[in-house]
Structures are given as C-alpha cells and as structure tokens.
Coordinates of C-alpha atoms and ligand atoms in Angstrom, one line a residue:
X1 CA 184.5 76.3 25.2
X2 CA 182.8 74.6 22.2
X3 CA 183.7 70.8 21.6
X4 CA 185.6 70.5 25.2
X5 CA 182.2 72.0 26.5
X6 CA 181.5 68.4 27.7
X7 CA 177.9 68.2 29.6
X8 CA 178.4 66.0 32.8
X9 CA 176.9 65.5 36.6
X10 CA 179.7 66.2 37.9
X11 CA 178.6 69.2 39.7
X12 CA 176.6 66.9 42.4
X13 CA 178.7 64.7 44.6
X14 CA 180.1 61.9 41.8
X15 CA 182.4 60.5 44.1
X16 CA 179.1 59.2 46.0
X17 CA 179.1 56.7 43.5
X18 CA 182.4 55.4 43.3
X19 CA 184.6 52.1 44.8
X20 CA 187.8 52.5 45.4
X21 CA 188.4 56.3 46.4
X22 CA 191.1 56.9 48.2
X23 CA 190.7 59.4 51.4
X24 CA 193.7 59.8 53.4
X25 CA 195.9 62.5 54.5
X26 CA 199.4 63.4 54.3
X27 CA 201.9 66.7 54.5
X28 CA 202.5 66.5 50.8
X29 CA 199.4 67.1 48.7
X30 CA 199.0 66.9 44.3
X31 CA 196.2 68.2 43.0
X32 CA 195.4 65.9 40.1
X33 CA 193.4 67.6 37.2
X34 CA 191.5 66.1 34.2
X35 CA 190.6 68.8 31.5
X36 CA 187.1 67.5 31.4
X37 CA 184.6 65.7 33.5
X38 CA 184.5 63.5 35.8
X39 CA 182.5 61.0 34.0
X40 CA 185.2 60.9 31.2
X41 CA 188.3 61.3 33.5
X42 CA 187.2 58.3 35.4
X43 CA 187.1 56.3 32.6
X44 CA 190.6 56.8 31.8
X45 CA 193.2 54.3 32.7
X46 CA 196.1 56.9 32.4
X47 CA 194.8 59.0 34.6
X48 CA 193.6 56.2 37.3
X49 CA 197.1 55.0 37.3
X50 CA 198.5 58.7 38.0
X51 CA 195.7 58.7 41.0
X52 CA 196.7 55.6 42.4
X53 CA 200.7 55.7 42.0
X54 CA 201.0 58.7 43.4
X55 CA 199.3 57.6 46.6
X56 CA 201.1 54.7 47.5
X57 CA 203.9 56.6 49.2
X58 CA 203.3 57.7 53.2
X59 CA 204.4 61.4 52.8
X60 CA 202.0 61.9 49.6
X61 CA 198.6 62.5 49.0
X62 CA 196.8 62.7 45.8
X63 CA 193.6 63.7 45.2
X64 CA 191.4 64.9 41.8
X65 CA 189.4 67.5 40.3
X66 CA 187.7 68.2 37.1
X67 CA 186.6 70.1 34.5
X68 CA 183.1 71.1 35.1
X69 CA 180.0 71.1 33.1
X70 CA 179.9 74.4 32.6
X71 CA 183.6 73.7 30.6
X72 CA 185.3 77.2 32.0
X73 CA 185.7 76.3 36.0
X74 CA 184.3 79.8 37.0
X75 CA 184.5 78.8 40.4
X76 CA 188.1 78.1 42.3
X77 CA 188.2 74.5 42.6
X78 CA 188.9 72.4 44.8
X79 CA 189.5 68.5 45.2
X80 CA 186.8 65.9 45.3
X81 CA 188.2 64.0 48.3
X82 CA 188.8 66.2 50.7
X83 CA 188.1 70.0 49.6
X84 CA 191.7 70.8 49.6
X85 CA 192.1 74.3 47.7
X86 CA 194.1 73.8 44.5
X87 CA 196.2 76.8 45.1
X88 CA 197.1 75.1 48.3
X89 CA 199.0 72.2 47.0
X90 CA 202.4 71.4 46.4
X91 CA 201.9 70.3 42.9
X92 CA 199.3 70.2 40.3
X93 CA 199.0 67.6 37.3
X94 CA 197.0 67.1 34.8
X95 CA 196.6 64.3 32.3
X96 CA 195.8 65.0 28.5
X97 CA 194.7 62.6 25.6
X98 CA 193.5 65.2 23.2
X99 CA 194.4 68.5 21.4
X100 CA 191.0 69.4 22.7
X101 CA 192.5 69.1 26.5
X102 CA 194.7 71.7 26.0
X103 CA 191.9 74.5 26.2
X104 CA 190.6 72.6 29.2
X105 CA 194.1 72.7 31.0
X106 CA 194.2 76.5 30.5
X107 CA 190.6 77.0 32.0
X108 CA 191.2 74.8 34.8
X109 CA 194.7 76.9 35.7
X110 CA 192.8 80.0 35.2
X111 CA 189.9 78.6 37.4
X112 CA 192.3 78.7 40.1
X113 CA 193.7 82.0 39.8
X114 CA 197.1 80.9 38.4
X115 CA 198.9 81.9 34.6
X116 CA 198.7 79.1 32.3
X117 CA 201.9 80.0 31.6
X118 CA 204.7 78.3 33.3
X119 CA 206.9 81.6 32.8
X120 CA 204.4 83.6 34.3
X121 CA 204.1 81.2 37.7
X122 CA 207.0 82.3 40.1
X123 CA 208.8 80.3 42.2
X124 CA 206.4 80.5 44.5
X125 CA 203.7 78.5 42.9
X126 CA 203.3 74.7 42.5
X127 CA 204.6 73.2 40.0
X128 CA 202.8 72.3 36.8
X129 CA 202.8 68.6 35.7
X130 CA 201.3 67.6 32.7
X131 CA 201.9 63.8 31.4
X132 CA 199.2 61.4 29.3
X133 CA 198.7 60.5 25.6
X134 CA 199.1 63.7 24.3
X135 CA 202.8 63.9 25.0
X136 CA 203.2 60.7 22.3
X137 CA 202.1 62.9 19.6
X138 CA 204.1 66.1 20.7
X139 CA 205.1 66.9 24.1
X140 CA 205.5 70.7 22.3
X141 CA 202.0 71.1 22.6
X142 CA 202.0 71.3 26.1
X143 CA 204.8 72.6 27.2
X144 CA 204.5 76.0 27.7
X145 CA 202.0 75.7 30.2
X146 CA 203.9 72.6 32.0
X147 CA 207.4 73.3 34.2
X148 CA 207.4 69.4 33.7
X149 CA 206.4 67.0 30.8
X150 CA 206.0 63.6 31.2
X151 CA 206.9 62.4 27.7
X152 CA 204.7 59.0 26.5
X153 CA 204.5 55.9 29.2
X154 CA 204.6 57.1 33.2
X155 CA 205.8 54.3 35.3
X156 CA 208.6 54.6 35.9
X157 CA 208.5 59.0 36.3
X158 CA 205.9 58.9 38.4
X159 CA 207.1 57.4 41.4
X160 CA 210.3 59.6 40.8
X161 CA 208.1 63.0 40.3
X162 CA 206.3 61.9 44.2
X163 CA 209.3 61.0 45.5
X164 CA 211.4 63.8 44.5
X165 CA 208.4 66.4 45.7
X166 CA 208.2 64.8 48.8
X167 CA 212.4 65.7 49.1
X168 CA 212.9 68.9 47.3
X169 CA 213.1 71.8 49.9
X170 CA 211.9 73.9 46.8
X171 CA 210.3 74.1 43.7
X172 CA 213.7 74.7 41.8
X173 CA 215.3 71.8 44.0
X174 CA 212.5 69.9 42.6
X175 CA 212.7 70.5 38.6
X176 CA 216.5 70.4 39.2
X177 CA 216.3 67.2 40.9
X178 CA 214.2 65.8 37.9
X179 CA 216.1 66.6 35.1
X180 CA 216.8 63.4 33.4
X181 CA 216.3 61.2 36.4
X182 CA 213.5 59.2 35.0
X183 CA 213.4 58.2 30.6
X184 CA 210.5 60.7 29.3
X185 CA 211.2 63.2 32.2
X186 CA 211.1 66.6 30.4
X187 CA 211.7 70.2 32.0
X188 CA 211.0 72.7 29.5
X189 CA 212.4 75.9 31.5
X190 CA 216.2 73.7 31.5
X191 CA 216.0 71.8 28.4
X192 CA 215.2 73.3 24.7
X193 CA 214.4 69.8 22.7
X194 CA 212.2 67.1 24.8
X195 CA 213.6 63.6 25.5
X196 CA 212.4 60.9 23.5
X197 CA 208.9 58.9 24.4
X198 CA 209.4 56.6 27.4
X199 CA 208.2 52.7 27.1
X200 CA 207.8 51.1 30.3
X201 CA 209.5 47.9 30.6
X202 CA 207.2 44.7 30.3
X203 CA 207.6 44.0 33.9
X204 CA 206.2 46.9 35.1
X205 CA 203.3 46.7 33.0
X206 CA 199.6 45.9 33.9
X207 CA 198.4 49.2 34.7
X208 CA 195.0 48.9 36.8
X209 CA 193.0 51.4 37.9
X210 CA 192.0 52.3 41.7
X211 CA 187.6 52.8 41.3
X212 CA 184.9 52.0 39.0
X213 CA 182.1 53.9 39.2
X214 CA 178.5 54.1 38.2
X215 CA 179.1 57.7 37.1
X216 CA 181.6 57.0 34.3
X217 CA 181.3 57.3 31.2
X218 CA 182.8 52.9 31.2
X219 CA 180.2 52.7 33.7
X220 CA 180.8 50.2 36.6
X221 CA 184.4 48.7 34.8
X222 CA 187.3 48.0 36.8
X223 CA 190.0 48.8 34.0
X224 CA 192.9 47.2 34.0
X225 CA 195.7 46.7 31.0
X226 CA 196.0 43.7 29.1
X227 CA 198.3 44.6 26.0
X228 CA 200.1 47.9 25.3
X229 CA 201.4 49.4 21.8
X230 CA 200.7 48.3 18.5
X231 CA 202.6 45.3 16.1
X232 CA 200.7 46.8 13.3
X233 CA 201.4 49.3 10.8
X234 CA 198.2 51.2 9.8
X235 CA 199.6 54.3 8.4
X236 CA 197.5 56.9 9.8
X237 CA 197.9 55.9 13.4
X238 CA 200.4 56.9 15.9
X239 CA 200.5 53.7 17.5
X240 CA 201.6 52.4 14.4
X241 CA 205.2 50.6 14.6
X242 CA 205.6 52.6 11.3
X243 CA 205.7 55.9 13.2
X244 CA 208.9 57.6 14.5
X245 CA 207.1 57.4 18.0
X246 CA 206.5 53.7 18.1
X247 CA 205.2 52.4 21.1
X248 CA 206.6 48.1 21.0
X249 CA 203.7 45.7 21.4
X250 CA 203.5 44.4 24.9
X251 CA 201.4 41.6 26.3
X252 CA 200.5 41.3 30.1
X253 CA 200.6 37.5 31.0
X254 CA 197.1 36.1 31.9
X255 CA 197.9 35.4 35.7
X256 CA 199.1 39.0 36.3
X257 CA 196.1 40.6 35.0
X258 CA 193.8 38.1 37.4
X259 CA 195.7 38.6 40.4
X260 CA 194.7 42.8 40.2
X261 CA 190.9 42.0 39.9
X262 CA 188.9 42.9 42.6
X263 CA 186.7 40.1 43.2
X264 CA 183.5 42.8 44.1
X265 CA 183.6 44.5 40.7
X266 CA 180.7 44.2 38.9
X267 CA 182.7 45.0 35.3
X268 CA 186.2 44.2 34.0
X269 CA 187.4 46.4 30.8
X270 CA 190.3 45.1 29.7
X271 CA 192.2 47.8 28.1
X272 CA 194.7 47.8 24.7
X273 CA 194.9 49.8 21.5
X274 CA 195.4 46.3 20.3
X275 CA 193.7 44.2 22.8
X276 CA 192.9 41.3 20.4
X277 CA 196.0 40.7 19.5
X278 CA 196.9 39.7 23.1
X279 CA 198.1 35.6 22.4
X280 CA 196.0 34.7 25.1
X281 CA 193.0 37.0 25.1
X282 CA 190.3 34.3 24.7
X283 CA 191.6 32.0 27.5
X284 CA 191.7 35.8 29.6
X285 CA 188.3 36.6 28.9
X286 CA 187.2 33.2 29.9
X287 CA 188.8 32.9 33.4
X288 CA 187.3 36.5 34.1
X289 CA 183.9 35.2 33.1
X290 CA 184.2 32.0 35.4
X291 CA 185.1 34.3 37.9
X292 CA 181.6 36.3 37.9
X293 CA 182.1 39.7 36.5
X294 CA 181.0 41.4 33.1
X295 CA 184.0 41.7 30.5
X296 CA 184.2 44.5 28.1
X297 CA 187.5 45.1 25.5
X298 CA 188.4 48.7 24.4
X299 CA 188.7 47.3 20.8
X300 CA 188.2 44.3 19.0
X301 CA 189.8 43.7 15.5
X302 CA 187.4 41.9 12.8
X303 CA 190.2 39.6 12.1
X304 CA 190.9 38.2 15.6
X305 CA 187.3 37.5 16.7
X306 CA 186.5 33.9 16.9
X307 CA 183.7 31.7 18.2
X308 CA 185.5 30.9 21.2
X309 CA 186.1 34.6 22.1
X310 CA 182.7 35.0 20.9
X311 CA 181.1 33.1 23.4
X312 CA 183.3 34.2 26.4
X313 CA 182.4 37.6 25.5
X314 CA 178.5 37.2 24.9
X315 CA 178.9 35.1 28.4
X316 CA 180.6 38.4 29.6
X317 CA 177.7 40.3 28.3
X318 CA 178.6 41.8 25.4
X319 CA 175.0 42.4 23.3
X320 CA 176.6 44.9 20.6
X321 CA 180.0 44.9 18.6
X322 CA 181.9 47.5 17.6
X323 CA 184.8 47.1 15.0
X324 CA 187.1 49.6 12.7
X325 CA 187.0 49.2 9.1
X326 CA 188.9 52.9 8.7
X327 CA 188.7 53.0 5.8
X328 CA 185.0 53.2 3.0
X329 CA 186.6 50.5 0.5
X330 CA 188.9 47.5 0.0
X331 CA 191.4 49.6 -1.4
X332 CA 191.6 52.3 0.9
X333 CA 192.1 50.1 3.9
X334 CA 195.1 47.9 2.1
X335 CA 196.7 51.4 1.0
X336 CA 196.6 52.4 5.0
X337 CA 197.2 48.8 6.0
X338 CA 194.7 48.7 8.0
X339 CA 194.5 44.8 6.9
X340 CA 191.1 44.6 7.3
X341 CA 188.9 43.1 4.3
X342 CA 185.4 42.4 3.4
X343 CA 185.5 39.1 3.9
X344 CA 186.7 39.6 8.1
X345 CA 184.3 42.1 8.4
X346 CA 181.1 39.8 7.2
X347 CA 183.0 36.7 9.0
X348 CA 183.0 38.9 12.5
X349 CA 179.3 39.6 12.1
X350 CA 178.0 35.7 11.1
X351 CA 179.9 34.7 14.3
X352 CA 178.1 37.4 16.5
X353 CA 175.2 36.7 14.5
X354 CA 175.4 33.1 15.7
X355 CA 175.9 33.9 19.2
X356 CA 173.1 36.4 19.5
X357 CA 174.6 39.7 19.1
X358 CA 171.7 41.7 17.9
X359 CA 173.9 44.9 16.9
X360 CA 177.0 46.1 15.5
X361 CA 178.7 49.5 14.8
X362 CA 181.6 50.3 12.1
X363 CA 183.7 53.3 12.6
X364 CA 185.5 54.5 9.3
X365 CA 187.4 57.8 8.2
X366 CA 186.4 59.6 4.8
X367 CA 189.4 62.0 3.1
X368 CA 191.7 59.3 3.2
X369 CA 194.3 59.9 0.6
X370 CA 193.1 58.8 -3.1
X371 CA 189.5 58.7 -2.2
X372 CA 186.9 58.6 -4.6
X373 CA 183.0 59.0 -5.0
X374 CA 182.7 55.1 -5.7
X375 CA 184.3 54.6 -2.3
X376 CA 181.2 55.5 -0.8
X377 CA 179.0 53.6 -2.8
X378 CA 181.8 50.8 -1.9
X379 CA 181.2 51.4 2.4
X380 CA 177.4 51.8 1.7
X381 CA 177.2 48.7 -0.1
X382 CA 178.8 47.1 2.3
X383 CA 177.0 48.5 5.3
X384 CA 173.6 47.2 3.8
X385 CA 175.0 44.0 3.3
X386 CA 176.1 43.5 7.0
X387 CA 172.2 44.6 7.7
X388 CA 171.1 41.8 6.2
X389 CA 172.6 39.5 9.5
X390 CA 172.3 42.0 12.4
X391 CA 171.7 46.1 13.1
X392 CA 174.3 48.1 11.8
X393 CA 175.4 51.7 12.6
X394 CA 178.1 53.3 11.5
X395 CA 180.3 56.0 13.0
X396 CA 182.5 58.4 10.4
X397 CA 184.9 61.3 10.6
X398 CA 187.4 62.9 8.8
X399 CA 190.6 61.6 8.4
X400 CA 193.2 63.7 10.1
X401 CA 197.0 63.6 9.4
X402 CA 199.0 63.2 12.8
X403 CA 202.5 64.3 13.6
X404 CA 205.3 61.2 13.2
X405 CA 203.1 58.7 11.0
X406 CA 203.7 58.1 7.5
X407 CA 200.4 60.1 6.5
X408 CA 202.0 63.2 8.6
X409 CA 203.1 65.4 5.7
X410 CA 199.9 64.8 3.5
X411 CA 197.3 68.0 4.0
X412 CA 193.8 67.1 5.2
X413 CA 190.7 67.1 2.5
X414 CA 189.1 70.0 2.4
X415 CA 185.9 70.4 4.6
X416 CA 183.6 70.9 1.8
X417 CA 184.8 67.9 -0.1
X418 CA 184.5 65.7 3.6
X419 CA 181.2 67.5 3.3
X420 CA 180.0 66.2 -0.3
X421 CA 181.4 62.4 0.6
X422 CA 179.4 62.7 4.4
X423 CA 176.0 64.0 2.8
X424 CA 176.6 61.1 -0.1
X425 CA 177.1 58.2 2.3
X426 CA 174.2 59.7 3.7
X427 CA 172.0 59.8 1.2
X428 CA 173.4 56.3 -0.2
X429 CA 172.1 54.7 3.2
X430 CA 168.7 55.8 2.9
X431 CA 167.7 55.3 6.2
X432 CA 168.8 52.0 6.3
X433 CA 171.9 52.1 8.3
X434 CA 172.6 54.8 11.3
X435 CA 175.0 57.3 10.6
X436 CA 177.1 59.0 13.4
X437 CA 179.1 61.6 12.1
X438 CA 181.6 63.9 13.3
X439 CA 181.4 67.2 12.7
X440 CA 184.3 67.8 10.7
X441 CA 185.2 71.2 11.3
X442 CA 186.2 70.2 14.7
X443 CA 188.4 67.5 13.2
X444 CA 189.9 70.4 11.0
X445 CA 190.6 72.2 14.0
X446 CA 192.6 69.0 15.5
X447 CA 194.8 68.4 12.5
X448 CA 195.7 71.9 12.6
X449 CA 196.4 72.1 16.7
X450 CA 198.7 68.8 16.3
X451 CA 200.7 70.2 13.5
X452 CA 201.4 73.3 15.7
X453 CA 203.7 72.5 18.5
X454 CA 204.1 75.0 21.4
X455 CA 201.5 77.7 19.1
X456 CA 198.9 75.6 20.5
X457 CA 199.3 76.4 23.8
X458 CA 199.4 80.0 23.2
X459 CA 196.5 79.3 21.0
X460 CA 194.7 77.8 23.5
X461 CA 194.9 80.6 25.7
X462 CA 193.4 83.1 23.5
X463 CA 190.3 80.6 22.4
X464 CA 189.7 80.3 25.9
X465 CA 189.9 83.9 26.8
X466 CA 187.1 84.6 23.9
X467 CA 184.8 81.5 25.2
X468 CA 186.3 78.7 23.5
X469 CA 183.2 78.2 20.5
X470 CA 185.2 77.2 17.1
X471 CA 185.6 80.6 15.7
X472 CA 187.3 81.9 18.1
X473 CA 189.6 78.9 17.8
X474 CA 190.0 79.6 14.1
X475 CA 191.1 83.3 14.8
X476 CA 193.4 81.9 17.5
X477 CA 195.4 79.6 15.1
X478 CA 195.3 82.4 12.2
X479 CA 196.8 84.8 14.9
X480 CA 199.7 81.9 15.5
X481 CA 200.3 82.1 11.8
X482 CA 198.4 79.0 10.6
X483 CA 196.5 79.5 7.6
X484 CA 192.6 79.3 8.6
Ligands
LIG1 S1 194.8 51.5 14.0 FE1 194.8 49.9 15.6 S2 195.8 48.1 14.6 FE2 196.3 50.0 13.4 S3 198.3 50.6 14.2 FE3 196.7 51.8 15.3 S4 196.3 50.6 17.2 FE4 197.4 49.3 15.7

C-alpha cells in the first residue's frame, strides 16, 4: 500500500519487549486497531490513552492489534494480548493521525473479513469506532467506514463509549445510547453534519500512557502530556488558534505530571504541539532529571530554549536538537507567523553549542505562498551558517494547505515547481548540509485526501483494492472527481 507500507518487527512477538501491558480478562472485549505498526502505534499518546481508559472499567477489556509489515493484513488478525479473534469482539476502534491511516483502516477491516463500509456491516457486527487526530481536521474523512466518530479530544467520550457497550443489549441500543451523550460524540448513520471538535476540560488533562517499550519507534519513553493546543497563530497549521478548529492552549501543572511517572522508566517524553511554551517547562524538565530518568520533548521552539532548559535537557540526555524554521526565509516565516527569526535560530544553536550538543536538524516547508528562487539561497545561506557552530541537517517537504486554517483555500505549488526549489536547495548545499526530503508527490496526495471529505474513504477503498502504490491512489481520487 505504498507510503502506509510501513516496514516494522512487528510480526515477531513485540509485546516481549514492552512494560506496562495490560493482560486481563473480562466478558466485554474492544479490539483496538492502529492502521500501522506497532513500533509507531506505540509511540502514540492518543492511542495509549484509548488502551489504557478503556481498561479501567471491570466489565471491559481492551486489547490491540496492528498493521503489519507487509501493510495489507493478509492474515485474520488477532490481538497481541491474548489472541482474541477480531471478529469476535464487541467493538473495534481504531485511532487515526493521518490521511495516510485511512487506507490502513480499510485493510485492517478487510483483514478481518468485514466491509469497510459501515452500511455494509449489519447489525450483527461490532461496531466501528474510529476517534484520533484526524477527526480535528475532518471527521468526513472517516466516516463512512466508522458507525461512530469521536470528533477531536477523547476524555471525556471514551469512558462513555466503554460504559455504554458494557450496557447496551445491542448494537443499535448502543449508537442510540451515544448520540450526543458525550461533546465530540458523532454517529454518522443518525446524524448528517458532525458535532463540533471536543476540548477536554483542563482538569482532566495529563494524558499518560500505559508502556514504553524498546520496540517503539520513541524507544523506551514513558509519554505523558505536559501542554495541549496551540496559543500561536502560524497560518498553515491546524493547531493554530487562527483556525475554525482551534484547539485552546492548555498547560498541565508540574506536580500532576510528576505524580504519573513511573519511577522504573528508563525515558520520559513529555508531549505538546507546543511543549515549550509550557510556563514551567524548565523547572519540569529539571525535577524529572533529579528524579533519574532520560527526558525528551516532542518539540522545542527556537525562541523558548534557554541555558537553563539547555542544561536540564543535555543532563536528560539530549545530544541532538531538532527545531522548525517552516519556512526557507525571514519573510516567508513572518508572512505564516511562524515568529521564528534568524537571530532565535543562531541564538538556539550557540546555547546547544555551549552545552555540547554536537548536532542539530531544521525542518522547513518549500511552496509556501509567494515563494521565490532567492528563498532558497536565503535557507541555504542560512543552513551553512549554523554549520559553522555544530552539524546541521535539514528536513523539507512541501507545504500542504489543510482544511479550517487560513492557508485552506490557497491551491498547493505544483510538484514540478516543489521539484525545481528541492533539486536547487540541493544543489545550493553542496554537500555541506544533509538534506531529508519528502517526496512530494505523496504530500500532493495528502492535500488532495484532506480537501475531500467522505470521497476519501471511498477512495481509500479502491487504492487499497489495487495494492495501495501512488497510482493507483491518483486513479482513485480522479474516479471521486478530483482533478489528478
Ligand atoms: S506550527 Fe507549532 S507553534 Fe505554530 S500554531 Fe502549530 S503547533 Fe503552534
């Protein structure tokens, strides 16, 4: 299935490797899917909080499967903890981030003999239940193949959804019963337009997850959420508060993250779109050090590092930095205020330099809106600068256009332009800075899948059916009327 053709050792016995799994049994089972493997689902908080929530009632028992390497399931699957046969439980969920999880949803239904389709399930099989990030940028995209939607934040629906299938005598007694009985709970099979995103309350927030693992992809990090949301207002982003899907910026007080940490993890990964912005992140990062595990932050904003959360996070172990510019030059970043300059960036790195970071890498976007040749020459400039104080790498792709920000509306560059600015940059760099791209035609293929509401689903299905690879993708969205 091309790009979601993720490789992965999940075929062996992963969970061999992990701390924290949770065997027990109960008469209620949820079968809970990630469309790819293992080694990425278990680095995802979302999905670790689904896996853990769920199992905190008596009557409940959740337990996980994956995507294989192989990327079509051509074997029925069954779940890692016990064996259970997914056909066999009373629901099944899955968690999605990406457009690209969409395909693996529909091979992972399919794997296990069942219609994507929720129309096409009958009443006698389990329920579909498909919540995660994806939902924030259009629950549409999903819904066809879901009889419920969790729409944006969980915490509140989930213990509702358990509950409620732990009660309902049937699977109509159960969407029934949901309808409207949690904020984000969405049945598409009673309700035409999906509720608005949920946000969960500040109190409830925290999120942790239930194992690390030496398999994952975060390998050996107990995650658990320090900030969530974004106070910023980058234009292209959908955490942006400039979007109409804005998710508020929440911080986690200090004491209740600390209190969640297992003192045996060897790892902490403290988890934010917007982490360093947290009030209190360097005092946080310091009381986990003192405590005797490794820290790690899922993003770290040029403009927030200083020495003092330097130090805590060398002391932590960081050895390399990675930081957004996202955009090539000074005046494509303020015109997506990103509100990141020159002058943070080469502040960040003399600070790392100081405290022994050996390595950094930049990620940037090329097609932003108004960009020119000289913005290249701008980034590469720049990049060979920053070489001058550590090792620099830097990680590119194409600006895509997402659903609900600012930037929605405006049509993505061209592939062969993205093309010309990629191979320039690359030429620019000569060698003497790393370039990472992505490939671009993939990134194509996600601006046109987010624009296209339920036709991706549908879309989905008929790339799967012809193995997934990106042309049969492209003649899937052309047969859903989207111009290739
Ligand atoms: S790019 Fe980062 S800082 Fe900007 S809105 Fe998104 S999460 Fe916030």
């Amino acid at each position: 299935m091309g790009k979601g053709r993720r490789k992965a050792n999940d075929d062996s016995d992963v969970l061999a490797g992990e701390v924290g799994t949770i065997r027990r049994t109960a008469p209620i089972r949820i079968a809970l899917g990630y469309p790819a493997p293992y080694k990425v689902a278990a680095s995802s908080l979302g999905y670790q909080v689904v896996y853990r929530i769920w199992n905190e009632a008596p009557a409940v028992v959740c337990e996980r499967f994956f995507l294989d390497s192989t990327g079509r399931g051509k074997k029925a699957p069954v779940t890692r903890e016990s064996g259970f046969s997914i056909q066999s439980a009373h629901a099944i969920a899955f968690s999605v981030a990406s457009e690209m999880d969409i395909i693996g949803v529909v091979a992972l239904l399919e794997s296990c003999g069942l219609s994507p389709l929720s129309s096409k399930r009958g009443d006698g099989v389990a329920p579909v239940i498909i919540g995660g990030p994806l939902t924030i940028l259009d629950p549409r995209l999903v819904s066809p193949l879901a009889d419920v939607v969790v729409v944006g934040e969980g915490e509140e629906a989930l213990p509702v959804i358990r509950d409620a299938l732990a009660d309902a005598p049937d699977k109509r007694a159960f969407l029934t019963s949901l309808d409207g009985a949690a904020p984000g709970l969405w049945i598409p099979a009673l309700d035409d337009e999906p509720p608005l995103a949920a946000h969960t309350p500040v109190d409830l927030l925290g999120a942790f997850a239930a194992t690390w693992s030496k398999h994952a992809e975060l390998k050996d990090l107990f995650l658990i959420e320090a900030t969530r949301g974004c106070q910023r207002a980058c234009s292209f982003c959908v955490m942006s508060r400039r979007t109409d899907r804005a998710s508020p910026f929440r911080a986690v007080p200090v004491e209740r993250v600390l209190q969640h940490i297992p003192a045996n993890a060897p790892g902490v990964g403290l988890v934010g779109a917007a982490v360093t912005d947290h009030p209190d992140i360097a005092q946080m990062v310091d009381l986990i050090v003192r405590r005797g595990h490794r820290v790690s932050l899922s993003s770290i904003r040029a403009d927030r590092l200083t020495e003092q959360l330097t130090r805590s996070l060398v002391a932590g172990g960081l050895k390399s930095l990675t930081l957004a510019a996202d955009g090539s030059s000074e005046s494509l970043r303020r015109s997506v205020n990103k509100g990141i300059t020159k002058d943070h960036l080469f502040k960040a790195v003399t600070i790392a330099a100081a405290h022994g970071i050996r390595r950094i890498k930049l990620y940037s976007m090329v097609g932003l809106p108004g960009e020119q040749d000289e913005d290249m020459e701008e980034l590469a400039g720049l990049l060979k600068a920053l070489s001058a104080h550590l090792s620099v790498s830097i990680a590119v792709q194409a600006f895509v256009p997402k659903p609900g920000t600012p930037l929605a509306n405006v049509p993505m560059q061209d592939l062969p332009a993205i093309r010309h600015r990629l191979q320039m940059l690359r030429r620019l760099l000569a060698g003497k800075v790393r370039m990472i791209p992505t490939s671009p035609r993939w990134s194509w293929l996600d601006w046109k899948i987010a624009h296209m509401g339920e036709r991706a689903a549908y879309a989905a299905m008929e790339a799967h059916s012809h193995g997934g690879a990106f042309a049969a993708w492209k003649r899937a969205i052309a047969n859903q009327g989207e111009k290739p």
